[in-house]
Amino acid sequence: MHDQTAYEITSLSTLPTGIHGAMLPHEIPPGVQLVTLPGGIRTLRYTQPPAPAASQPVPVMAPIPTWAKTTALLTPTIGGGIAAAGIGLSYAAPGLIAMSQALWAAVALIAAGAIALPLLLGIGRSRGGRTAPTQITQNITATGLFGRANGTINHR
């Protein structure tokens, strides 16, 4: 064997002391014994291995719920979809800007047409009939500040 031990054995030269001095024999806990070593030193030792603490049940692994598995599988897919949409929008941004400008131009064209068409129709009708424009006269009378107004319309 080896001339050196792997662990150093130590002992107390006196009994452990409590609050009032040396431990009395009735204060020694169960499973501990007072022994005298060959060198004359008296110490305490365990007579049996310490009992394990209350045996705790071994935790049983519960199965992972289906919703947790589904969520864990969908999370990277949803994140990847959002990333792909962002990249697609960044590539489509110039086209979207051009399309919005084209739509504003179309709205302006429609508005100009809505204003110009009645004017052109009015000019065409007045030249085509060659009749004098109709004159309308109105005569409105009222009595008092808040009286009811009466009127006549004359076409000539």
Short mmCIF file of C-alpha atoms in Angstrom, two decimals:
data_model
loop_
_atom_site.label_atom_id
_atom_site.label_comp_id
_atom_site.label_asym_id
_atom_site.label_seq_id
_atom_site.Cartn_x
_atom_site.Cartn_y
_atom_site.Cartn_z
CA MET A 1 0.00 0.00 0.00
CA HIS A 2 0.90 3.65 0.06
CA ASP A 3 2.89 5.19 2.85
CA GLN A 4 0.46 8.17 2.91
CA THR A 5 -3.26 7.93 3.51
CA ALA A 6 -5.66 9.60 1.15
CA TYR A 7 -7.60 11.28 3.96
CA GLU A 8 -6.31 12.82 7.13
CA ILE A 9 -8.08 11.54 10.24
CA THR A 10 -8.68 14.18 12.89
CA SER A 11 -10.31 13.98 16.29
CA LEU A 12 -11.27 16.29 19.09
CA SER A 13 -8.99 16.36 22.13
CA THR A 14 -11.94 17.15 24.38
CA LEU A 15 -15.64 16.52 24.17
CA PRO A 16 -17.65 19.04 22.22
CA THR A 17 -18.93 21.71 24.50
CA GLY A 18 -22.48 22.93 24.68
CA ILE A 19 -23.68 26.14 26.21
CA HIS A 20 -22.77 25.15 29.80
CA GLY A 21 -19.48 23.21 29.24
CA ALA A 22 -18.82 19.52 28.34
CA MET A 23 -21.64 17.36 26.95
CA LEU A 24 -23.30 15.06 29.41
CA PRO A 25 -23.91 11.45 28.41
CA HIS A 26 -27.67 12.00 28.05
CA GLU A 27 -26.98 14.90 25.60
CA ILE A 28 -25.22 12.65 23.08
CA PRO A 29 -27.58 12.14 20.14
CA PRO A 30 -28.63 8.63 19.11
CA GLY A 31 -26.27 6.96 16.64
CA VAL A 32 -23.22 8.67 18.21
CA GLN A 33 -20.88 6.98 20.70
CA LEU A 34 -18.10 8.23 23.00
CA VAL A 35 -14.85 6.37 22.20
CA THR A 36 -11.26 6.49 23.47
CA LEU A 37 -8.61 6.38 20.76
CA PRO A 38 -5.31 4.45 21.23
CA GLY A 39 -3.51 7.74 22.04
CA GLY A 40 -5.90 8.32 24.98
CA ILE A 41 -7.96 10.96 23.24
CA ARG A 42 -11.70 10.67 23.87
CA THR A 43 -13.96 11.62 20.97
CA LEU A 44 -17.37 10.96 19.44
CA ARG A 45 -18.03 8.72 16.47
CA TYR A 46 -21.03 7.60 14.49
CA THR A 47 -22.11 4.03 15.26
CA GLN A 48 -24.26 3.73 12.15
CA PRO A 49 -24.57 5.74 8.98
CA PRO A 50 -26.96 8.64 9.35
CA ALA A 51 -30.46 7.74 8.28
CA PRO A 52 -31.46 9.43 5.06
CA ALA A 53 -33.90 12.26 5.39
CA ALA A 54 -37.51 11.45 4.77
CA SER A 55 -37.53 9.54 1.55
CA GLN A 56 -38.80 11.92 -1.05
CA PRO A 57 -40.69 10.48 -3.98
CA VAL A 58 -38.78 10.51 -7.21
CA PRO A 59 -40.36 13.09 -9.51
CA VAL A 60 -42.05 11.50 -12.47
CA MET A 61 -41.65 13.30 -15.76
CA ALA A 62 -45.07 14.39 -16.99
CA PRO A 63 -45.63 14.16 -20.73
CA ILE A 64 -45.37 17.43 -22.62
CA PRO A 65 -48.84 18.74 -23.53
CA THR A 66 -49.78 18.75 -27.19
CA TRP A 67 -50.47 22.49 -27.25
CA ALA A 68 -46.92 23.14 -25.99
CA LYS A 69 -45.43 20.97 -28.74
CA THR A 70 -47.55 22.69 -31.38
CA THR A 71 -46.62 26.13 -30.13
CA ALA A 72 -42.94 25.24 -30.02
CA LEU A 73 -43.09 23.98 -33.60
CA LEU A 74 -45.08 26.96 -34.92
CA THR A 75 -43.00 29.68 -33.29
CA PRO A 76 -40.03 29.52 -35.71
CA THR A 77 -42.41 29.13 -38.65
CA ILE A 78 -44.35 32.26 -37.72
CA GLY A 79 -41.14 34.19 -37.08
CA GLY A 80 -39.75 33.09 -40.44
CA GLY A 81 -42.98 34.14 -42.17
CA ILE A 82 -42.84 37.57 -40.61
CA ALA A 83 -39.18 37.93 -41.63
CA ALA A 84 -40.00 36.85 -45.20
CA ALA A 85 -42.87 39.37 -45.34
CA GLY A 86 -40.53 42.13 -44.18
CA ILE A 87 -37.96 41.25 -46.82
CA GLY A 88 -40.67 41.10 -49.49
CA LEU A 89 -41.99 44.52 -48.51
CA SER A 90 -38.49 45.98 -48.62
CA TYR A 91 -38.06 44.68 -52.17
CA ALA A 92 -41.56 45.83 -53.17
CA ALA A 93 -41.28 49.32 -51.63
CA PRO A 94 -40.13 51.12 -54.82
CA GLY A 95 -42.92 49.51 -56.82
CA LEU A 96 -45.48 50.35 -54.16
CA ILE A 97 -44.37 53.98 -54.14
CA ALA A 98 -44.66 54.15 -57.94
CA MET A 99 -48.06 52.49 -57.81
CA SER A 100 -49.34 54.96 -55.23
CA GLN A 101 -48.16 57.87 -57.40
CA ALA A 102 -49.93 56.30 -60.39
CA LEU A 103 -53.12 55.97 -58.35
CA TRP A 104 -52.94 59.65 -57.32
CA ALA A 105 -52.48 60.57 -60.97
CA ALA A 106 -55.57 58.51 -61.86
CA VAL A 107 -57.59 60.24 -59.13
CA ALA A 108 -56.49 63.64 -60.46
CA LEU A 109 -57.47 62.62 -64.01
CA ILE A 110 -60.91 61.49 -62.85
CA ALA A 111 -61.41 64.74 -60.92
CA ALA A 112 -60.37 66.81 -63.94
CA GLY A 113 -62.73 64.81 -66.13
CA ALA A 114 -65.60 65.32 -63.70
CA ILE A 115 -65.07 69.09 -63.89
CA ALA A 116 -64.31 69.40 -67.62
CA LEU A 117 -67.05 67.12 -68.98
CA PRO A 118 -70.02 69.27 -67.86
CA LEU A 119 -68.27 72.41 -69.15
CA LEU A 120 -67.70 70.84 -72.57
CA LEU A 121 -71.26 69.58 -72.74
CA GLY A 122 -72.57 73.02 -71.82
CA ILE A 123 -70.51 74.69 -74.56
CA GLY A 124 -71.68 72.14 -77.15
CA ARG A 125 -75.35 72.55 -76.34
CA SER A 126 -75.33 76.32 -76.43
CA ARG A 127 -73.73 76.41 -79.91
CA GLY A 128 -75.83 73.64 -81.38
CA GLY A 129 -79.33 75.13 -80.69
CA ARG A 130 -78.50 78.75 -81.64
CA THR A 131 -81.39 80.01 -79.59
CA ALA A 132 -81.28 82.89 -77.21
CA PRO A 133 -80.74 81.92 -73.63
CA THR A 134 -83.82 81.75 -71.48
CA GLN A 135 -84.26 84.56 -68.98
CA ILE A 136 -85.84 83.89 -65.66
CA THR A 137 -87.10 86.66 -63.40
CA GLN A 138 -88.27 86.25 -59.85
CA ASN A 139 -90.47 88.55 -57.82
CA ILE A 140 -90.35 87.84 -54.10
CA THR A 141 -92.29 89.78 -51.51
CA ALA A 142 -92.43 89.42 -47.73
CA THR A 143 -94.25 91.39 -45.05
CA GLY A 144 -92.39 92.16 -41.85
CA LEU A 145 -89.05 90.96 -40.60
CA PHE A 146 -90.18 87.39 -40.00
CA GLY A 147 -93.06 87.31 -42.44
CA ARG A 148 -93.61 84.55 -44.94
CA ALA A 149 -92.11 85.17 -48.37
CA ASN A 150 -94.15 84.76 -51.55
CA GLY A 151 -92.67 84.72 -54.99
CA THR A 152 -93.39 84.31 -58.70
CA ILE A 153 -91.08 82.95 -61.41
CA ASN A 154 -91.43 84.28 -64.99
CA HIS A 155 -89.82 82.47 -67.93
CA ARG A 156 -89.19 84.62 -71.02
#
